[in-house]
Amino acid sequence: MPRPTTWVLVLVGCALGASPAGADNKNEIRAVSFEDSASATKVHVRGAKTPMFTVYKLDRPTRVVIDVPRAKLSDVLAGHEAAMELVPNTWAVSRITAQQIDDDGPLVRVSVTLARPGRYDVTTEGNEIVVAVTARDAAPKTGGGDVLAKIEAEREDARRAAAMADQARARAEATANSARVDASKAKDLAAATQAEADRLKKLAADEAKRAEAAVRTAEDAKKNGQANGADLDRAKKQAIAAQREATKLRDEAARATDAAGIARAEAERTRLAAETATRDAAAQIAAARRDADAAQKIAAEKTEAAVRARAELQAAQKVAATQTDAAVRAKSEAQAAQAMAAEQTDAAARARTEAEGARREVERARLDATRIRTEALAAKDAALRVKADADAAKTDAERARAEARAARAEADAARADAKAVKAEADRARAEARAAKADAEAARADASSEKQRAELQARADAQKARTEATTARAEAQRTKGDVEAAKTETERARAEARAAKADAEAARAEARAAKAEVARVEAERLARSDADRRSEALVAQRAKADAEAARAEARAAKAEVARVEAERLARSDADRRSTKADVEAAKLETERARAEARAAKAEVARVEAERLARTDADRRSTKADVEAAKIEIER
């Protein structure tokens, strides 16, 4: 079996301050490679992260296109053309291209051109898109395939070693360049630090000179007596400040000098590291170049050996062909001699062969008849199975119809339930009307009770008035008696005193009668007020009863509406369920019919295959008989 061949175009990354792949939230396509094995080729598209992509197929030429949005080709992969191309020329794939498109946003488009008709499959493996292309026809076998595959694998190893050497050289050069840049930066930093130290030293020296000059001036002024005390103090303070500033500058200069020394040492270390890295890189490059040269030399030697082996194989094949031709000619001559020497034996043998061929033909015909009977029985069994399937489908259809009838019966029951609900609603409405009539009767009773109370109150008032009239008449009679007593008093003093006493008693009785009349009137008024309150309470109770009756009527109406809505909902749901069941039954019937048609088609296909096999066997038998006859005749 040929060894799979892998071709890879990879991105070599260098630590030269490049921004990371996901810095702008774009995916970076870093490598496009392929591996070939017999009739299949796998294309690997590797990105910096798991890719999102769209795949489709185009014609003229036939190619598989993968679009990766929000992505870009790496600079090393694309170069300056914003595109790359591979020409595998395998049995399944002829060309691979990858290009960057920036029209409607960043997009990378990978096209895999098929070398011949075949199928493809696109999957993801980690950060890779894997396009597997398999040719429809198998790849042809080549002579010496194992040797050539081994040589090709070794050549690929050599190419891979060369690529690894190039990568190592690129990494070494990048490391050396980085070290040189770091050394140059360190050197510049050391020079700048030294310059700052020198500047601070100069400033410190200048400040020291100014301080010394100020001190000398102050001392001279003091000696000469030319300055007063304030000037001397000011001069002293200036001198002290100048000395402090000079000391500070000297300290800073010392620190700067130390920093410059450290920077120079760091620059020296960086320079030595750069030189070491350069030497190591040169050694790695030389070793990689030697390994690559050795691998290429070995590959060239093996290629030459393979060429020589192929030439020797072709020469041996030519010699074998020549010897085969000679053997064929010798065999033909021997056969001719044998034919000339044994003609009579051949005739007898032909007769025996014809008889044996006839017997074989009869046996083959018998076997064909047996096979045909077996196939007929199998076809009959298949037909019986198809019939059983059709009967089962018919049974399923009957079951579906029965379920539809059951659904209709349930719908009828639902309609009956709806009628019962409607009757219940009618009964509720009748009860509401009865409640309304009861409320009306209650109001009528309240009105009649009010009338009775009014009549009773009027009767009581009339009775009280009658009693008052009687009391007044009694008082009038008492007054007449008093007058008679007065008359008698004038006639006699003794009788007068008695009459006066009688008059006082009569007045007392009159006051008592008047008080009794007032009490009766008050009781009547109290009874009238109680009757009014009772009538108001009765009227309020009747009003409350009427409100309760109306509330019950509203509740009954709402209940009727709710029951009606539930009935309509159940009726609609039952209708939809029944319709769905009928549709399902229709679909099941159609499926059963389709299965019956498929079974019938399968029986027809089996019968056609049987007839085709029978015809092919008959033609094969006839061809064998004809060949046997030709052999016998020869």
XYZ file of C-alpha atoms in Angstrom:
634
model
C 0.000 0.000 0.000
C 1.487 3.412 -0.900
C 2.601 5.494 2.053
C 0.513 8.700 2.590
C 2.322 11.810 1.454
C 1.961 15.083 3.363
C 2.769 18.496 1.921
C 2.776 21.438 4.326
C 3.101 25.184 3.882
C 3.520 26.644 7.368
C 3.979 30.022 9.000
C 7.267 30.562 10.825
C 6.705 32.994 13.732
C 9.525 35.224 14.972
C 9.615 37.204 18.237
C 10.124 40.579 16.555
C 7.380 42.515 18.347
C 4.539 41.442 16.039
C 1.032 41.836 17.408
C -0.817 38.625 18.421
C -3.242 36.987 16.021
C -6.367 37.855 17.973
C -5.455 41.480 18.724
C -8.099 42.838 16.348
C -10.542 39.964 16.992
C -9.714 38.420 13.604
C -8.809 34.824 12.928
C -5.444 34.378 11.243
C -4.990 31.567 8.711
C -1.479 30.353 9.496
C -1.048 27.211 7.396
C -2.570 25.370 4.422
C -1.400 21.779 3.860
C -2.543 18.548 2.254
C -1.912 14.836 2.583
C -2.485 12.272 -0.156
C -3.372 8.601 0.245
C -4.457 6.473 -2.742
C -7.698 7.991 -4.088
C -8.254 10.454 -1.203
C -6.659 13.804 -0.401
C -7.108 15.758 2.830
C -6.617 19.539 2.865
C -5.882 21.160 6.260
C -6.562 24.887 6.818
C -5.177 25.883 10.234
C -6.118 29.130 11.990
C -5.166 30.898 15.207
C -8.489 29.868 16.782
C -11.503 27.693 16.025
C -12.826 28.963 12.664
C -16.394 29.794 11.642
C -16.878 29.098 7.938
C -19.293 28.605 5.042
C -18.761 25.868 2.430
C -20.267 25.488 -1.045
C -19.455 23.878 -4.398
C -18.893 25.544 -7.780
C -18.452 24.162 -11.300
C -16.278 24.945 -14.333
C -13.949 23.813 -12.901
C -15.433 21.709 -10.114
C -14.175 23.098 -6.815
C -15.050 23.238 -3.140
C -15.013 26.790 -1.712
C -14.645 27.575 2.004
C -15.267 31.180 3.153
C -13.855 32.111 6.585
C -15.302 35.508 7.666
C -13.425 37.971 9.897
C -10.128 36.338 9.002
C -6.896 37.196 7.235
C -3.946 35.343 5.753
C -0.720 35.509 7.714
C 1.976 37.670 6.140
C 4.376 34.757 5.716
C 1.673 32.586 4.126
C 0.388 35.231 1.683
C 3.556 37.237 1.024
C 2.930 40.485 -0.846
C 0.137 39.143 -3.088
C -2.556 38.595 -0.380
C -2.945 35.062 -1.804
C -1.182 31.692 -2.007
C -1.417 28.654 -4.280
C -0.518 24.965 -4.022
C -0.490 22.504 -6.938
C -0.714 19.021 -5.361
C -1.590 17.209 -8.647
C -2.903 14.238 -6.651
C -5.430 11.763 -7.981
C -8.296 13.667 -6.262
C -7.099 17.327 -6.052
C -5.322 19.360 -8.714
C -5.046 22.831 -7.147
C -5.467 24.668 -3.817
C -5.699 28.454 -3.500
C -6.222 30.798 -0.548
C -6.848 34.508 -0.974
C -7.809 37.415 1.257
C -10.868 39.489 0.246
C -11.605 42.851 1.896
C -14.618 44.074 -0.137
C -17.368 43.565 2.492
C -15.188 43.000 5.540
C -12.140 40.763 6.005
C -12.647 37.279 4.552
C -10.356 34.400 3.553
C -11.529 32.192 0.671
C -9.976 28.745 0.209
C -10.704 26.914 -3.080
C -9.959 23.201 -3.559
C -10.147 22.225 -7.258
C -11.097 18.575 -7.890
C -8.929 16.673 -10.359
C -11.804 14.339 -11.299
C -15.393 13.612 -10.178
C -15.681 12.641 -6.541
C -17.181 13.505 -3.181
C -16.026 15.780 -0.369
C -16.545 16.180 3.360
C -15.708 19.270 5.472
C -15.115 18.983 9.238
C -13.271 20.856 12.002
C -10.503 19.484 14.211
C -9.510 22.001 16.887
C -8.331 25.116 15.035
C -8.280 23.323 11.653
C -10.763 22.989 8.800
C -10.293 19.554 7.191
C -11.554 19.046 3.610
C -11.504 15.338 2.658
C -11.822 14.803 -1.126
C -12.272 11.240 -2.435
C -12.215 10.505 -6.165
C -15.086 8.482 -7.562
C -12.726 6.125 -9.421
C -9.877 4.365 -7.646
C -6.349 5.458 -8.462
C -4.516 3.080 -10.862
C -1.795 0.851 -9.484
C 1.748 1.509 -10.756
C 4.590 -0.996 -11.132
C 7.086 -1.004 -8.298
C 4.654 1.017 -6.210
C 6.223 0.134 -2.841
C 9.696 1.147 -3.953
C 8.483 4.389 -5.518
C 6.374 5.196 -2.458
C 9.375 4.582 -0.209
C 11.570 6.777 -2.386
C 8.908 9.487 -2.471
C 8.581 9.307 1.328
C 12.333 9.653 1.758
C 12.326 12.560 -0.679
C 9.544 14.140 1.361
C 11.593 13.593 4.539
C 14.466 15.391 2.872
C 12.223 18.254 1.847
C 10.810 18.398 5.374
C 14.313 18.466 6.829
C 15.182 21.334 4.482
C 12.050 23.184 5.566
C 12.942 22.627 9.222
C 16.436 23.923 8.512
C 14.963 27.033 6.924
C 12.740 27.488 9.958
C 15.690 27.069 12.324
C 17.723 29.530 10.267
C 14.870 32.041 10.356
C 14.498 31.634 14.130
C 18.236 31.986 14.659
C 18.411 35.075 12.476
C 15.458 36.559 14.347
C 17.125 35.831 17.701
C 20.386 37.358 16.515
C 18.626 40.443 15.168
C 16.722 40.839 18.432
C 19.937 40.494 20.433
C 21.691 43.059 18.238
C 18.783 45.478 18.653
C 18.814 44.966 22.443
C 22.585 45.523 22.537
C 22.264 48.716 20.512
C 19.503 49.982 22.811
C 21.561 49.164 25.891
C 24.575 50.949 24.413
C 22.494 54.030 23.624
C 21.046 53.971 27.152
C 24.544 53.745 28.666
C 25.732 56.682 26.555
C 22.706 58.770 27.543
C 23.211 57.894 31.218
C 26.892 58.849 31.022
C 26.015 62.143 29.320
C 23.510 62.930 32.089
C 26.141 62.111 34.707
C 28.641 64.421 33.023
C 26.033 67.185 32.882
C 25.238 66.808 36.575
C 28.947 66.826 37.435
C 29.404 70.078 35.503
C 26.396 71.629 37.254
C 27.746 70.515 40.629
C 31.139 72.045 39.852
C 29.504 75.316 38.776
C 27.372 75.427 41.929
C 30.431 74.708 44.058
C 32.312 77.553 42.393
C 29.394 79.924 42.945
C 29.157 78.877 46.592
C 32.880 79.424 47.112
C 32.627 82.823 45.410
C 29.697 83.796 47.654
C 31.618 82.717 50.756
C 34.692 84.630 49.691
C 32.606 87.723 48.930
C 30.960 87.538 52.342
C 34.294 87.097 54.093
C 35.862 89.938 52.145
C 32.927 92.209 52.966
C 33.187 91.255 56.622
C 36.898 91.971 56.663
C 36.505 95.295 54.953
C 33.450 96.212 57.073
C 31.535 97.185 53.987
C 28.438 95.055 54.612
C 25.909 95.221 57.366
C 24.636 92.247 59.356
C 21.615 91.512 57.086
C 23.755 91.399 53.969
C 26.184 89.114 55.691
C 23.411 86.774 56.799
C 21.931 86.775 53.313
C 25.298 86.044 51.771
C 25.889 83.259 54.272
C 22.480 81.737 53.520
C 23.145 81.943 49.773
C 26.484 80.299 50.274
C 24.964 77.519 52.394
C 22.178 76.989 49.810
C 24.726 76.914 47.013
C 26.806 74.392 48.915
C 23.718 72.217 49.528
C 22.748 72.412 45.848
C 26.298 71.547 44.868
C 26.264 68.584 47.255
C 22.912 67.446 45.860
C 24.177 67.744 42.290
C 27.326 65.831 43.198
C 25.202 63.072 44.713
C 22.990 62.943 41.614
C 26.099 62.928 39.425
C 27.472 60.023 41.448
C 24.206 58.126 41.119
C 24.127 58.878 37.385
C 27.701 57.664 37.088
C 26.768 54.442 38.892
C 23.727 54.033 36.612
C 25.925 54.648 33.590
C 28.316 51.979 34.813
C 25.419 49.557 35.315
C 24.055 50.435 31.858
C 27.492 49.911 30.307
C 27.773 46.556 32.056
C 24.252 45.615 30.900
C 25.120 46.735 27.370
C 28.270 44.650 27.515
C 26.319 41.628 28.735
C 23.706 42.202 26.019
C 26.459 42.513 23.408
C 28.074 39.311 24.611
C 24.663 37.576 24.613
C 24.029 38.860 21.088
C 27.409 37.590 19.947
C 26.719 34.248 21.636
C 23.248 34.078 20.053
C 24.751 34.986 16.680
C 27.385 32.273 17.022
C 24.750 29.752 18.169
C 22.474 30.775 15.301
C 25.341 30.450 12.851
C 26.147 27.024 14.287
C 22.486 25.993 14.094
C 22.233 27.309 10.547
C 25.394 25.469 9.563
C 24.185 22.266 11.239
C 20.754 22.593 9.647
C 22.350 23.300 6.276
C 24.642 20.273 6.690
C 21.653 18.112 7.692
C 19.638 19.411 4.756
C 22.539 18.861 2.351
C 23.070 15.372 3.723
C 19.356 14.592 3.467
C 19.219 15.954 -0.075
C 22.357 13.972 -0.971
C 20.854 10.799 0.491
C 17.587 11.485 -1.317
C 19.492 12.064 -4.583
C 21.449 8.837 -4.103
C 18.262 6.926 -3.346
C 16.584 8.519 -6.339
C 19.479 7.465 -8.566
C 19.328 3.970 -7.055
C 15.601 3.894 -7.710
C 16.175 5.011 -11.304
C 18.779 2.290 -11.726
C 16.476 -0.263 -10.108
C 13.644 0.826 -12.384
C 15.935 0.523 -15.438
C 17.077 -2.910 -14.281
C 13.462 -3.896 -13.705
C 12.503 -2.746 -17.198
C 15.480 -4.645 -18.677
C 14.510 -7.761 -16.723
C 10.930 -7.347 -17.920
C 12.179 -7.109 -21.528
C 14.315 -10.256 -21.084
C 11.372 -12.036 -19.467
C 9.125 -10.945 -22.341
C 11.665 -12.266 -24.873
C 11.937 -15.552 -23.017
C 8.163 -15.754 -22.765
C 7.825 -15.222 -26.523
C 10.386 -17.978 -27.154
C 8.560 -20.287 -24.763
C 5.278 -19.504 -26.485
C 6.795 -20.272 -29.883
C 8.329 -23.514 -28.584
C 5.059 -24.471 -26.994
C 3.229 -23.771 -30.234
C 5.666 -25.911 -32.190
C 5.364 -28.740 -29.652
C 1.600 -28.501 -29.741
C 1.661 -28.642 -33.543
C 3.879 -31.725 -33.446
C 1.648 -33.366 -30.895
C -1.398 -32.502 -32.992
C 0.156 -34.046 -36.086
C 1.224 -37.172 -34.156
C -2.054 -37.847 -32.318
C -4.839 -36.830 -34.701
C -6.815 -40.013 -34.177
C -6.419 -39.806 -30.411
C -7.647 -36.233 -30.592
C -10.711 -37.289 -32.542
C -11.584 -39.849 -29.886
C -10.868 -37.340 -27.176
C -13.083 -34.804 -28.912
C -15.888 -37.305 -28.981
C -15.444 -38.036 -25.298
C -15.188 -34.322 -24.586
C -18.384 -33.614 -26.512
C -20.177 -36.299 -24.550
C -18.806 -34.950 -21.286
C -19.782 -31.411 -22.336
C -23.284 -32.576 -23.131
C -23.518 -34.206 -19.716
C -22.210 -31.021 -18.068
C -24.718 -28.952 -20.034
C -27.547 -31.228 -18.934
C -26.334 -30.980 -15.328
C -26.030 -27.184 -15.620
C -29.549 -27.005 -17.085
C -30.798 -29.102 -14.180
C -29.033 -26.812 -11.706
C -30.478 -23.786 -13.498
C -33.958 -25.260 -13.253
C -33.417 -25.928 -9.536
C -32.107 -22.387 -9.007
C -35.017 -20.941 -10.989
C -37.483 -22.940 -8.884
C -35.735 -21.709 -5.727
C -35.854 -18.123 -6.954
C -39.509 -18.570 -7.924
C -40.248 -19.829 -4.405
C -38.309 -16.878 -2.970
C -40.248 -14.505 -5.221
C -43.467 -16.203 -4.138
C -42.445 -15.768 -0.495
C -41.620 -12.123 -1.218
C -45.015 -11.707 -2.879
C -46.658 -13.326 0.150
C -44.724 -10.976 2.438
C -45.781 -8.041 0.283
C -49.379 -9.272 0.422
C -49.071 -9.624 4.195
C -47.657 -6.101 4.375
C -50.533 -4.888 2.197
C -53.009 -6.712 4.470
C -51.314 -5.121 7.473
C -51.546 -1.737 5.773
C -55.212 -2.434 5.056
C -55.686 -3.403 8.699
C -53.942 -0.178 9.749
C -56.244 1.765 7.425
C -59.282 -0.011 8.937
C -57.927 0.797 12.391
C -57.478 4.417 11.328
C -61.054 4.496 10.013
C -62.256 2.949 13.291
C -60.310 5.583 15.200
C -61.891 8.242 12.978
C -65.333 6.793 13.746
C -64.454 6.785 17.445
C -63.328 10.392 17.073
C -66.673 11.227 15.436
C -68.469 9.439 18.289
C -66.446 11.474 20.767
C -67.379 14.603 18.822
C -71.077 13.589 19.030
C -70.641 13.030 22.771
C -68.986 16.435 23.007
C -71.952 17.960 21.186
C -74.311 16.162 23.598
C -72.268 17.545 26.487
C -72.564 20.974 24.918
C -76.347 20.550 24.729
C -76.411 19.506 28.391
C -74.308 22.540 29.270
C -76.736 24.709 27.313
C -79.680 23.158 29.206
C -77.833 23.841 32.460
C -77.340 27.431 31.341
C -81.058 27.690 30.519
C -81.845 26.321 33.961
C -79.477 28.878 35.512
C -81.209 31.641 33.573
C -84.620 30.321 34.790
C -83.297 30.334 38.358
C -82.080 33.889 37.824
C -85.528 34.882 36.594
C -87.074 33.125 39.626
C -84.665 35.014 41.891
C -85.708 38.225 40.194
C -89.391 37.318 40.754
C -88.609 36.567 44.432
C -86.959 39.974 44.709
C -90.037 41.590 43.176
C -92.243 39.654 45.615
C -90.005 40.770 48.490
C -90.382 44.354 47.378
C -94.183 43.859 47.113
C -94.230 42.327 50.638
C -92.207 45.255 51.929
C -94.658 47.685 50.312
C -97.712 45.887 51.747
C -96.018 45.719 55.153
C -95.392 49.439 54.903
C -99.075 50.017 54.061
C -100.148 47.851 57.013
C -97.792 49.771 59.285
C -99.205 53.076 58.041
C -102.804 51.868 58.608
C -101.905 50.642 62.100
C -100.194 53.957 62.850
C -103.231 55.883 61.638
C -105.545 53.652 63.736
C -103.381 54.195 66.814
C -103.386 57.954 66.195
C -107.168 57.937 65.840
C -107.508 55.985 69.083
C -105.204 58.433 70.858
C -107.237 61.351 69.537
C -110.459 59.668 70.741
C -108.982 59.156 74.203
C -107.841 62.798 74.283
C -111.371 63.953 73.349
C -112.810 61.808 76.138
C -110.294 63.288 78.589
C -111.206 66.818 77.521
C -114.939 66.063 77.922
C -114.211 64.679 81.368
C -112.242 67.793 82.195
C -115.143 69.924 80.938
C -117.539 68.026 83.152
C -115.147 68.471 86.041
C -115.051 72.193 85.333
C -118.932 72.325 85.488
C -118.816 70.572 88.806
C -116.281 73.124 90.039
C -118.543 75.947 88.953
C -121.460 74.346 90.805
C -119.218 73.959 93.836
C -118.267 77.626 93.654
C -121.930 78.565 93.526
C -122.590 76.415 96.533
C -119.512 77.948 98.275
C -121.065 81.391 97.926
C -124.031 80.050 99.660
C -122.056 78.570 102.474
C -118.488 79.059 103.627
C -118.098 75.546 104.872
C -119.361 74.161 101.634
C -117.130 76.733 99.893
C -114.008 75.330 101.591
C -115.152 71.864 100.639
C -115.903 73.045 97.149
C -112.450 74.716 96.993
C -110.867 71.449 98.020
C -112.922 69.640 95.485
C -111.852 72.201 92.852
C -108.200 71.703 93.727
C -108.710 67.977 93.416
C -110.432 68.479 90.087
C -107.549 70.632 88.868
C -105.120 67.968 89.970
C -107.127 65.369 88.107
C -107.226 67.678 85.084
C -103.437 68.034 85.204
C -103.147 64.294 85.544
C -105.494 63.835 82.589
C -103.484 66.348 80.591
C -100.260 64.542 81.523
C -101.854 61.246 80.522
C -102.864 62.745 77.183
C -99.274 64.034 76.699
C -97.915 60.618 77.626
C -100.262 58.896 75.172
C -99.311 61.382 72.466
C -95.608 60.804 73.195
C -96.105 57.038 73.033
C -97.931 57.446 69.751
C -95.139 59.613 68.366
C -92.567 57.078 69.601
C -94.507 54.250 67.994
C -94.742 56.271 64.765
C -90.939 56.904 64.781
C -90.290 53.208 65.495
C -92.681 52.298 62.730
C -90.852 54.640 60.360
C -87.499 53.136 61.353
C -88.953 49.653 60.922
C -90.309 50.605 57.508
C -86.906 52.086 56.531
C -85.165 48.902 57.756
C -87.636 46.758 55.818
C -87.118 48.903 52.711
C -83.300 48.739 53.125
C -83.473 44.975 53.584
C -85.681 44.691 50.488
C -83.170 46.849 48.550
C -80.292 44.645 49.765
C -82.227 41.541 48.767
C -82.860 43.064 45.333
C -79.116 43.889 44.961
C -78.247 40.339 46.009
C -80.738 38.996 43.481
C -79.216 41.187 40.768
C -75.681 40.049 41.777
C -76.805 36.431 41.650
C -78.332 37.085 38.239
C -75.049 38.626 37.048
C -73.075 35.687 38.480
C -75.466 33.259 36.816
C -75.035 35.136 33.524
C -71.215 35.061 33.885
C -71.343 31.345 34.714
C -73.505 30.748 31.641
C -70.996 32.723 29.509
C -68.069 30.761 31.004
C -69.803 27.438 30.425
C -70.650 28.492 26.871
C -67.019 29.561 26.245
C -65.719 26.254 27.638
C -68.203 24.391 25.486
C -67.102 26.319 22.402
C -63.428 25.747 23.290
C -64.020 22.017 23.862
C -66.032 21.821 20.670
C -63.276 23.630 18.704
C -60.552 21.467 20.298
C -62.564 18.317 19.612
C -63.126 19.475 16.035
C -59.397 20.123 15.569
C -58.508 16.815 17.250
C -61.002 14.966 15.065
C -59.664 16.703 11.967
C -56.082 15.897 13.006
C -57.033 12.256 13.613
C -58.728 12.085 10.214
C -55.665 13.674 8.573
C -53.391 11.239 10.438
C -55.572 8.358 9.292
C -55.354 9.646 5.718
C -51.564 9.977 6.011
C -51.320 6.481 7.505
C -53.445 5.125 4.655
C -51.284 6.933 2.100
C -48.157 5.595 3.804
C -49.593 2.078 3.715
C -50.382 2.528 0.032
C -46.868 3.888 -0.581
C -45.364 0.923 1.273
C -47.538 -1.419 -0.756
C -46.369 0.288 -3.955
C -42.751 0.091 -2.726
C -43.199 -3.594 -1.906
C -44.694 -4.166 -5.331
C -41.782 -2.309 -6.905
C -39.346 -4.380 -4.797
C -41.007 -7.583 -6.016
C -40.773 -6.300 -9.586
C -37.111 -5.381 -9.035
C -36.346 -8.808 -7.539
C -38.157 -10.465 -10.438
C -36.240 -8.316 -12.919
C -32.945 -9.178 -11.205
C -33.893 -12.855 -11.233
C -34.744 -12.678 -14.933
C -31.524 -10.798 -15.586
C -29.508 -13.389 -13.642
C -31.322 -16.193 -15.420
C -30.647 -14.572 -18.775
C -27.014 -13.934 -17.815
C -26.617 -17.540 -16.624
C -28.211 -18.758 -19.835
C -25.864 -16.616 -21.905
C -22.913 -17.759 -19.765
C -23.957 -21.399 -20.184
C -24.330 -20.900 -23.906
C -20.949 -19.179 -24.051
C -19.381 -22.048 -22.058
C -20.956 -24.586 -24.424
C -19.725 -22.638 -27.436
C -16.271 -22.383 -25.882
C -16.279 -26.114 -25.153
C -17.291 -26.835 -28.720
C -14.557 -24.589 -30.028
C -12.056 -26.275 -27.701
C -13.244 -29.693 -28.890
C -12.995 -28.641 -32.505
C -9.521 -27.214 -31.890
